[in-house]
XYZ file of C-alpha atoms in Angstrom:
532
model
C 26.282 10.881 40.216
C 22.509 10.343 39.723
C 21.368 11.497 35.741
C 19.815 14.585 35.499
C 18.230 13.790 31.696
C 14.905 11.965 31.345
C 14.160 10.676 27.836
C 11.041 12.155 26.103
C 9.460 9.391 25.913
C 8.974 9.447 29.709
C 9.177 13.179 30.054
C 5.876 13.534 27.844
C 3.884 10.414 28.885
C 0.117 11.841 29.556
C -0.789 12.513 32.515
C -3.987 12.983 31.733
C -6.519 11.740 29.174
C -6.403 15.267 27.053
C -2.487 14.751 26.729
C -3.407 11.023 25.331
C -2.690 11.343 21.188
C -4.466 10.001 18.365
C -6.886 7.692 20.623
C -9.895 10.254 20.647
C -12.542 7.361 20.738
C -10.885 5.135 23.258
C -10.763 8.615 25.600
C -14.670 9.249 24.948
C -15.853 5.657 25.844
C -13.353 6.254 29.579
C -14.346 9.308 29.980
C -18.247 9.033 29.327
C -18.350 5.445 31.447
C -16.829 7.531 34.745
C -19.098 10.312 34.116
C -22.235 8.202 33.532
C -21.040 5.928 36.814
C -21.284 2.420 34.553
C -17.570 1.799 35.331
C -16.925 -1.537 33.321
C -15.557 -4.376 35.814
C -12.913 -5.373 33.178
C -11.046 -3.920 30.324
C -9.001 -5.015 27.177
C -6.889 -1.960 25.853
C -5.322 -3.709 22.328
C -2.939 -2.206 19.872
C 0.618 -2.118 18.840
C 3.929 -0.700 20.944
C 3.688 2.451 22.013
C 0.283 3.889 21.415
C -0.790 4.330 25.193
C -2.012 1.447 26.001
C -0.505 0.814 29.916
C -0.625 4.848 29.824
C -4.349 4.800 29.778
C -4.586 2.352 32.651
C -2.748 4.147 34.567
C -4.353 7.292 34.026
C -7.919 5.049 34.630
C -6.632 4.214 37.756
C -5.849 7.595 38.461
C -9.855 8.702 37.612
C -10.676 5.975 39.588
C -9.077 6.772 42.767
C -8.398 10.933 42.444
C -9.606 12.322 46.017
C -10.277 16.066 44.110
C -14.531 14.519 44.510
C -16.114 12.196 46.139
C -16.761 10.025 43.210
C -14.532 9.073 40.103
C -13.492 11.773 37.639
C -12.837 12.051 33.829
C -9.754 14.152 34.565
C -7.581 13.812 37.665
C -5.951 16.494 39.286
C -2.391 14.847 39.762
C -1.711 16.590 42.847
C -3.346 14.380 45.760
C -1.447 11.537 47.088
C -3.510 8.861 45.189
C -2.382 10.325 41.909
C 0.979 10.990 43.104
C 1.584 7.157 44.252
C 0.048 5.766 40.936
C 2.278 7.640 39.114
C 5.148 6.980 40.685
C 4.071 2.906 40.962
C 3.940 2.354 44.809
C 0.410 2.529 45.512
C -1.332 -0.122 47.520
C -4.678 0.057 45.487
C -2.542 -0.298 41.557
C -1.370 -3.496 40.422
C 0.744 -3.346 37.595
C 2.002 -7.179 36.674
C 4.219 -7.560 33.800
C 2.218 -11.342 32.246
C 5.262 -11.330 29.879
C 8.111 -12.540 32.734
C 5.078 -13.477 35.370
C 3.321 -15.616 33.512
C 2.613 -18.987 35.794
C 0.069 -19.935 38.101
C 2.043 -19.194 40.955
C 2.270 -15.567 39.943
C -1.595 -15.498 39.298
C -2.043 -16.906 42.960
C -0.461 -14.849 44.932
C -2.148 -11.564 42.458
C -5.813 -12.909 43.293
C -4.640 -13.269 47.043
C -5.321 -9.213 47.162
C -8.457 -9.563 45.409
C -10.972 -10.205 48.213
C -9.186 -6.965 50.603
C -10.920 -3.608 50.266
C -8.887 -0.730 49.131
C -5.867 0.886 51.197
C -6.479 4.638 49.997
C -8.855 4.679 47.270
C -12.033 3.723 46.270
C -11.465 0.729 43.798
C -8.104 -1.912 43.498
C -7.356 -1.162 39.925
C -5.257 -4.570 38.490
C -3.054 -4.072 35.133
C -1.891 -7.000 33.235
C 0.600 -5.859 30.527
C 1.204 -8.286 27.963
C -1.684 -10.065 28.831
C -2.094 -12.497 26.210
C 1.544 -13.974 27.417
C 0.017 -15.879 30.615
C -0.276 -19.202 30.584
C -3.835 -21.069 29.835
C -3.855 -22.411 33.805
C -3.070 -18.695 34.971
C -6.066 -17.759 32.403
C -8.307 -20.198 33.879
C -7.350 -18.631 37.591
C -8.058 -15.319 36.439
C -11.840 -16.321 34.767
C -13.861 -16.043 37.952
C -12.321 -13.093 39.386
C -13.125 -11.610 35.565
C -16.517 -12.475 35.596
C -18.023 -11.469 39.131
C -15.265 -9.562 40.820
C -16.324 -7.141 43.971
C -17.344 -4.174 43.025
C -13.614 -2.626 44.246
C -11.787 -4.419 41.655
C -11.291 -2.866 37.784
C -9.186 -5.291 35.804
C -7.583 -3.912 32.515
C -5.603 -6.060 30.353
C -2.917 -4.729 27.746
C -1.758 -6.896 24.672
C -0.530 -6.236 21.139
C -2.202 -9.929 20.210
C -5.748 -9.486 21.424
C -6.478 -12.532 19.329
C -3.853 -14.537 21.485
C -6.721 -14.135 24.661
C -8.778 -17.315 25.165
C -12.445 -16.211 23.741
C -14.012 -16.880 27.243
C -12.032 -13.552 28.794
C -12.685 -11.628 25.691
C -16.195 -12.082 26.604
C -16.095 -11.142 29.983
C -13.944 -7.527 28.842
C -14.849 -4.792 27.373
C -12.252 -4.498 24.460
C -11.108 -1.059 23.423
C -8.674 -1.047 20.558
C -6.414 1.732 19.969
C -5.081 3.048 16.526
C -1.474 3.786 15.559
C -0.968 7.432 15.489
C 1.087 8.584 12.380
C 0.494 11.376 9.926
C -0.138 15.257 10.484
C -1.117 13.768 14.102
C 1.914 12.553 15.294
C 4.095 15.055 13.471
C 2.387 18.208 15.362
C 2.306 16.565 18.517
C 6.473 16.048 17.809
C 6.456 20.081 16.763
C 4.869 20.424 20.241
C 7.346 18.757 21.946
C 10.155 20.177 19.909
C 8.770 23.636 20.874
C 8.743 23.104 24.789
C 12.259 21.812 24.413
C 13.880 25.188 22.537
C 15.080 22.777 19.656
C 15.546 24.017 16.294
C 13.961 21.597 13.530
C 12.792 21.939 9.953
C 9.134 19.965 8.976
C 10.585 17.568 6.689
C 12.930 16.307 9.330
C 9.556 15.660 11.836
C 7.782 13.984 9.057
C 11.215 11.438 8.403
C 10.596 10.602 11.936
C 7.067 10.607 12.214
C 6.635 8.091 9.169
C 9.815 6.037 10.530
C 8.012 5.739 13.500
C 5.130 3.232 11.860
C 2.420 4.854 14.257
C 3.782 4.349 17.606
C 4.241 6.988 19.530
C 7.025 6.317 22.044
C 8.688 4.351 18.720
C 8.757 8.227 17.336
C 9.795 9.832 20.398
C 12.832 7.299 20.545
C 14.010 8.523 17.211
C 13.729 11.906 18.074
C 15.946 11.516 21.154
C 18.147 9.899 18.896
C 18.140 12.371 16.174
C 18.093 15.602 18.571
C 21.835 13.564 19.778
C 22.741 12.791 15.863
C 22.537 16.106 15.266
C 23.736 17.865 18.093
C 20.662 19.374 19.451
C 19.107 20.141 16.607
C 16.964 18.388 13.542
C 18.169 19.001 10.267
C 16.614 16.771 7.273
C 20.021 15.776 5.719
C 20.814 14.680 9.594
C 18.112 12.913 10.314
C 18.346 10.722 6.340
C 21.446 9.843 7.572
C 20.514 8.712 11.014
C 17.753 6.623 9.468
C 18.700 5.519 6.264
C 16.168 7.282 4.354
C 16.768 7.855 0.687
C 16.105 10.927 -1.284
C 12.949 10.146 -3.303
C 13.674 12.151 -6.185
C 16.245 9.616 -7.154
C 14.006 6.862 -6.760
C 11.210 8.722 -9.051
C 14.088 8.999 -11.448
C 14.598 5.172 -11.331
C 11.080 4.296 -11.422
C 10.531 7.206 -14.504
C 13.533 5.332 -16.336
C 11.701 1.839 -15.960
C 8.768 2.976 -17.229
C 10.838 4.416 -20.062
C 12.155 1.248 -21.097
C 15.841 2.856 -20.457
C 17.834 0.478 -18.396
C 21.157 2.122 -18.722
C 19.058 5.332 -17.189
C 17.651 3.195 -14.242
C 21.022 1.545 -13.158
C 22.419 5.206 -13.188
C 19.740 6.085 -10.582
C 20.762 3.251 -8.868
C 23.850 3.769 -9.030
C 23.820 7.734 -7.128
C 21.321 5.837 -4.516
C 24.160 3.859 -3.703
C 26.646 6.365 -3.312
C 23.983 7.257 -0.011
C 25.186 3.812 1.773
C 21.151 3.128 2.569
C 20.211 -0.968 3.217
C 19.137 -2.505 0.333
C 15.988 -3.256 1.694
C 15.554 0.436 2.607
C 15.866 1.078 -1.276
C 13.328 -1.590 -1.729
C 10.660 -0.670 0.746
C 10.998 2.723 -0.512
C 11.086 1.398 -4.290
C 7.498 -0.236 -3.112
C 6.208 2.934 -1.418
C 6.439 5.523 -4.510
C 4.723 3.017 -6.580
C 2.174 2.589 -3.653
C 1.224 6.672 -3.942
C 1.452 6.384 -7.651
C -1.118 3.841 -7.802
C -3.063 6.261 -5.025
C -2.775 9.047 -7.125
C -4.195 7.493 -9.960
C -7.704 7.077 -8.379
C -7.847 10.058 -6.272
C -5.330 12.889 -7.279
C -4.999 14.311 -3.869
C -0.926 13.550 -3.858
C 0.776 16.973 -2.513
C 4.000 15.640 -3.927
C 4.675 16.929 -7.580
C 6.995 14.213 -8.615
C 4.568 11.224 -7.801
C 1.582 13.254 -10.005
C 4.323 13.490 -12.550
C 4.912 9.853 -12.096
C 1.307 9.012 -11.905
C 0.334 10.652 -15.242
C 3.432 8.824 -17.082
C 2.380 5.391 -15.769
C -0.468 3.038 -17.133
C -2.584 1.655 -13.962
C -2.229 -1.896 -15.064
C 1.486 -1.601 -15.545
C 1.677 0.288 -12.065
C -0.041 -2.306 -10.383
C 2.643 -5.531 -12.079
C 5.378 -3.290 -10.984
C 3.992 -3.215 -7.098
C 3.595 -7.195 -7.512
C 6.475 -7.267 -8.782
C 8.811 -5.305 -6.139
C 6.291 -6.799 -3.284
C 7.491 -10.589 -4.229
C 11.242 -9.566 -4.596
C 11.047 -7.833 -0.768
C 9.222 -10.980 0.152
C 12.199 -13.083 -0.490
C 14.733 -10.464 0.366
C 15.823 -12.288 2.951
C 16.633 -15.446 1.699
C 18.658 -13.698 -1.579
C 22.438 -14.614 -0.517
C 23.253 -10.955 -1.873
C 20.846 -7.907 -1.184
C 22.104 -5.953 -4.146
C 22.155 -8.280 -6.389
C 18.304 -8.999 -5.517
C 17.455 -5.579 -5.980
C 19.539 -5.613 -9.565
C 17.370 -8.714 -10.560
C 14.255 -6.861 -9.124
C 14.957 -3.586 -11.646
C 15.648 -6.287 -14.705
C 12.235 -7.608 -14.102
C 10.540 -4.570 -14.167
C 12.218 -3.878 -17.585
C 11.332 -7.213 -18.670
C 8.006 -6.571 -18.416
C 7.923 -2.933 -19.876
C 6.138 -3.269 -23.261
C 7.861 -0.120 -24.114
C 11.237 -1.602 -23.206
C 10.175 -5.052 -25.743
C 9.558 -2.353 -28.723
C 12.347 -0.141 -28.004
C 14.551 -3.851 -28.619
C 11.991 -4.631 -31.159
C 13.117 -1.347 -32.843
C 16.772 -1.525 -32.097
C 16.875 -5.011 -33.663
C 15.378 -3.822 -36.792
C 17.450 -0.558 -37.273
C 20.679 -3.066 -36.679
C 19.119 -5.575 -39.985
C 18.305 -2.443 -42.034
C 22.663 -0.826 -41.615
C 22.995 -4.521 -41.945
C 21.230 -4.126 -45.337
C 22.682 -0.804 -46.342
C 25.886 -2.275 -46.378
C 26.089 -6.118 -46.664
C 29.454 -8.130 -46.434
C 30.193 -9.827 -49.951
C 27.334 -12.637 -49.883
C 26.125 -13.979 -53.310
C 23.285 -16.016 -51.317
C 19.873 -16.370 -53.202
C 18.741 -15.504 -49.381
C 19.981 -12.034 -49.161
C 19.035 -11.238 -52.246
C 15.661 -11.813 -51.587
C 15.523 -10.106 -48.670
C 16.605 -6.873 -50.412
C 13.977 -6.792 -52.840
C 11.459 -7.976 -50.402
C 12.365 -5.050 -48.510
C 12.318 -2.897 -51.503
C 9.110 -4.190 -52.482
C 7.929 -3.247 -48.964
C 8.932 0.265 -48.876
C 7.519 0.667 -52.648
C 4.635 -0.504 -51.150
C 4.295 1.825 -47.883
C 1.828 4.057 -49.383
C -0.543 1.463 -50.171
C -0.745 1.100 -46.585
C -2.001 4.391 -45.768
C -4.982 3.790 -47.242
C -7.425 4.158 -44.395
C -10.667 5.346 -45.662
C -13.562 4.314 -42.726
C -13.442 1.841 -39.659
C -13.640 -0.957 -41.505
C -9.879 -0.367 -42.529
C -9.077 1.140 -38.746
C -10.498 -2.546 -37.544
C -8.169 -4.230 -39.803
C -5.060 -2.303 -39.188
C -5.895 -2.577 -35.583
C -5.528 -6.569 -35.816
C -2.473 -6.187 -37.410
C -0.207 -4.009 -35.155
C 1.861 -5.256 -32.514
C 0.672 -4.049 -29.350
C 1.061 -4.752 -26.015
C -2.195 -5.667 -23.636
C -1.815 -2.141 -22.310
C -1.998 -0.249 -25.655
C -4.495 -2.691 -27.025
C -6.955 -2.289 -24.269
C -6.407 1.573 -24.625
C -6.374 1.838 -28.250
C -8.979 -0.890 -28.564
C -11.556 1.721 -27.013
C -11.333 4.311 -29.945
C -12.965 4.388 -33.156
C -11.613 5.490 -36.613
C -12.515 9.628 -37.738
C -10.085 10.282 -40.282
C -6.944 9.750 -41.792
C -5.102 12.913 -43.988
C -1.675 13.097 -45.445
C 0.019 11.597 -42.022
C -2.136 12.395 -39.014
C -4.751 9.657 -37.920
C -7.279 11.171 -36.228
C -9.324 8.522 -33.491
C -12.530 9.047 -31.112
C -13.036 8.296 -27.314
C -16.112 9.143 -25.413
C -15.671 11.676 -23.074
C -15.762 9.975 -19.677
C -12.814 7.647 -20.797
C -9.562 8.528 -19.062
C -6.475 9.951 -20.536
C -4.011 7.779 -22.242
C -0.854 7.477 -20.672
C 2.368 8.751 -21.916
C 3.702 6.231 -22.559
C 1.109 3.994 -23.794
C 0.610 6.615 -26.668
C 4.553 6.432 -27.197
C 4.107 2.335 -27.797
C 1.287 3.338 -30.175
C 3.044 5.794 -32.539
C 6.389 3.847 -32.519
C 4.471 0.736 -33.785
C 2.203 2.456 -36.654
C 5.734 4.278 -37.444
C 6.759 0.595 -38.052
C 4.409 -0.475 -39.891
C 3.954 2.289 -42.413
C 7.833 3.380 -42.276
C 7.543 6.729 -41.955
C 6.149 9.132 -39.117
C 2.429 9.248 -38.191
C 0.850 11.723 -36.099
C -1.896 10.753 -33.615
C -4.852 13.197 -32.589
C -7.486 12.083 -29.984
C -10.976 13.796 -30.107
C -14.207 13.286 -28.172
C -17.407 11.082 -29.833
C -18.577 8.226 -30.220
C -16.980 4.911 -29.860
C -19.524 2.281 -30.637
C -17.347 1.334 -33.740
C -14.069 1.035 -31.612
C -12.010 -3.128 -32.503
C -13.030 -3.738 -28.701
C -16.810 -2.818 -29.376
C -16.625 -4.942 -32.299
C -15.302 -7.929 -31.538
C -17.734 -8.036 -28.414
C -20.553 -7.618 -31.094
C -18.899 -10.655 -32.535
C -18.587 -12.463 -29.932
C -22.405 -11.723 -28.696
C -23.699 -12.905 -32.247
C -21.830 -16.324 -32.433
C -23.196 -17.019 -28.818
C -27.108 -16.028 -30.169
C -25.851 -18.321 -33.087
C -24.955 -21.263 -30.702
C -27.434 -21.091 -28.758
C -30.342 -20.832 -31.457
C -28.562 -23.858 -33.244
C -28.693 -26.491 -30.433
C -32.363 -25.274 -29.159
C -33.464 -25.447 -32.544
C -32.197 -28.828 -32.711
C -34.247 -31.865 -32.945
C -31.945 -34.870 -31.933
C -31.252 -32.609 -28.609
C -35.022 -31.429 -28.097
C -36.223 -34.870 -28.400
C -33.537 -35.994 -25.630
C -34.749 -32.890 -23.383
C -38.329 -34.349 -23.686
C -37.588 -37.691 -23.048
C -35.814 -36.975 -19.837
C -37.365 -34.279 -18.534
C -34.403 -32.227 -19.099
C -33.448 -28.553 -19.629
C -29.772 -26.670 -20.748
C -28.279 -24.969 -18.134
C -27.932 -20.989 -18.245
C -24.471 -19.989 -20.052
C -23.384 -23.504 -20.804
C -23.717 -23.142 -24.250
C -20.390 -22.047 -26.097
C -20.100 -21.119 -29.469
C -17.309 -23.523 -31.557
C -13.803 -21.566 -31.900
């Protein structure tokens, strides 16, 4: 019983260079070379699986050889018997060798044999080495003088996905067109299309699954939907097609990823947790761990994200800590692999993330304190001299909180700034601002206008560690101005003024100009440093 079905991935292979997707600029360069009669001699079509790259020499043979003119066309009409052979891969004038399985000399021979003879049926012998850069070096060498003055019947085109594997001297004797991956709102029409002509039901997030688990090959994409029009029993449903590949549902991930930032591990494991109960790879959770944080870190710079939950995500996350938490779940998927237990790599991946979290050190910072102060409230019998003098000196301290609000101009803001606690992420945030005002409990601070907002929780790490200090609530307003006074500003004056300072000192020196003199010398540019 012969099969009736033919996959889509043969059932939609262009026919023509319009039907080609996603490889717009490869098309024009074909298409104005035949028009303009300067048909190159030989060709390099490079890219990865699936993105045309046999289809377009077959389709250049077909221009080549289409008896609709007299001459070479940009479109052939598929209907005479030159197109009709090509396509169906018995023609006497298209050579397509496989270089992967015929790779040898012998191979090459018996190819350049047919060189020399004129055409059967057409005007030009069209030769198509797939896999290209698999042939041997001798079979490379054999093919170098037909490459470089062939007769003006033969068109060589070689496919490879390593263009880089091809010895430099045929590179230069080719015209090299490289083809893109197709992915995106490209690929994921040109599925609608298909799904269209075939009467199949879908919904757009199920194309998009595919379109993105496709990684910009084309007949990788039209694969999956083959597959997924069968998972689902002719038609694509999103929850059908998560399944089939694996996918996870992101809003649990942005959950996870919103609990890290947090500093709540018991929230993140929880996430974790109803991922898990989807039975994805831990890999999968990984690589899509990796990809949020990817568009949060895009959506940072250029707010153009049309997902709400990663500009949520994006405006709760510092940049700095974004980008350790990337590094951080890129080197754990870089030794996935070697991990003798996926999950527990991924555990140890989350734990280092919240490691890391300065919010996550203070919110331990905080817990540990809170324990010693019950601790305090009600102490075991303990007649120590020690404890004792802890509980005045903490009596003494909270006597003394008020005397710590005192905060009158910057010069007080600079030295409270030195004192906090802060993580490199507040401090270089917080660093920026200089002092306005301080009333009752509400600390008012300045930032120039062009500076950025402060993220969520960056400002959280800031109020819990005045809160600290002082021991009691403080409020925190922002307002635009000047910031010439800010700690950051300052200690760069600082800095600037011991380095005028060193520098004046050992110029005006007269042990070290009398050397200079003596020797003909002079003091390098910047290799004067000021003593710590």
């Amino acid at each position: 019983i012969a099969m009736s079905y033919e996959v889509l991935a043969r059932k939609y292979r262009p026919s023509s260079f319009e039907e080609v997707v996603g490889q717009d600029h490869v098309i024009q360069a074909l298409s104005n070379s035949i028009l303009q009669d300067r048909i190159h001699q030989a060709f390099i079509f490079s890219g990865t699986r699936g993105v045309g790259k046999t289809t377009l020499g077959r389709i250049l043979a077909k221009c080549l050889n289409c008896t609709s003119s007299d001459k070479p066309v940009a479109v052939p009409c598929n209907e005479c018997v030159n197109c009709e052979e090509i396509k169906l891969g018995r023609s006497l004038d298209f050579y397509e060798q496989d270089a992967a399985s015929q790779r040898g000399i012998d191979a090459m021979k018996e190819l350049l044999q047919t060189v020399p003879q004129s055409p059967a049926n057409g005007r030009y012998k069209v030769y198509l080495l797939d896999e290209a850069h698999m042939l041997t070096t001798e079979s490379f060498n054999a093919l170098l003088k037909n490459l470089e003055e062939p007769p003006k019947h033969v068109v060589f085109i070689l496919a490879t996905t390593n263009p880089e594997k091809l010895p430099k001297t045929v590179q230069s004797r080719c015209l090299q067109l490289n083809l893109k991956t197709v992915g995106g709102t490209v690929l994921s029409k040109h599925l609608q299309k298909i799904l269209k002509s075939e009467n199949i039901s879908y919904d757009e997030e199920s194309v998009d699954l595919i379109s993105d688990a496709a990684s910009g090959s084309v007949r990788d994409a039209l694969t999956l939907l083959d597959q997924a029009i069968a998972h689902g029993s002719g038609a694509l449903k999103s929850n059908s097609v998560k399944e089939l590949l694996g996918t996870i549902d992101n809003s649990f991930l942005v959950t996870m990823v919103d609990a890290i930032i947090d500093g709540d591990g018991v929230g993140a494991y929880k996430a974790l947790s109803k991922i898990e109960e989807l039975s994805p790879e831990y890999d999968v959770i990984l690589k899509s761990l990796i990809s949020i944080l990817h568009k949060a870190s895009i959506e940072k710079v250029l707010s153009n994200s049309p997902d709400q939950d990663i500009k949520n995500l994006a405006a709760n996350i510092d940049e700095e800590f974004c980008q350790l938490l990337y590094e951080i779940a890129i080197n754990s998927y870089s030794k996935f692999n070697a991990h003798p237990s996926p999950k527990e790599a991924l555990e140890v991946c989350i734990l280092r993330m919240l490691a890391f979290n300065p919010i996550h050190k203070i919110d331990n910072k905080n817990t540990s304190n809170d324990t010693e102060k019950k601790n305090l409230k009600t102490p075991k019998i303990d007649n120590s001299k020690a404890l004792k003098k802890d509980l005045e000196s903490k009596k003494t301290e909270t006597a003394n909180s008020k005397d710590k609000c005192n905060l009158k101009n910057n010069s007080d803001w600079l030295e409270l700034f030195d004192l906090l606690s802060l993580s490199p992420f507040a401090r270089n945030y917080f660093g920026n601002l200089s002092f306005l005002s301080f009333e009752e409990s509400l600390i008012t601070l300045v930032q120039p206008e062009e500076e950025s907002n402060i993220p969520e929780n960056v400002f959280k790490e800031f109020q819990t560690v005045l809160n600290a200090y002082y021991g009691y609530e403080i409020e925190v307003e922002i307002k635009q101005g000047d910031n010439n006074n800010s700690p950051l500003n300052h200690k760069k004056k600082i800095e600037s003024d011991r380095q005028t300072k060193a520098e004046k000192d050992v110029l005006s020196d007269p042990s070290i100009q009398k050397f200079l003199d003596k020797y003909d010398g002079n003091i390098k540019d910047g290799s004067i440093k000021p003593v710590n």
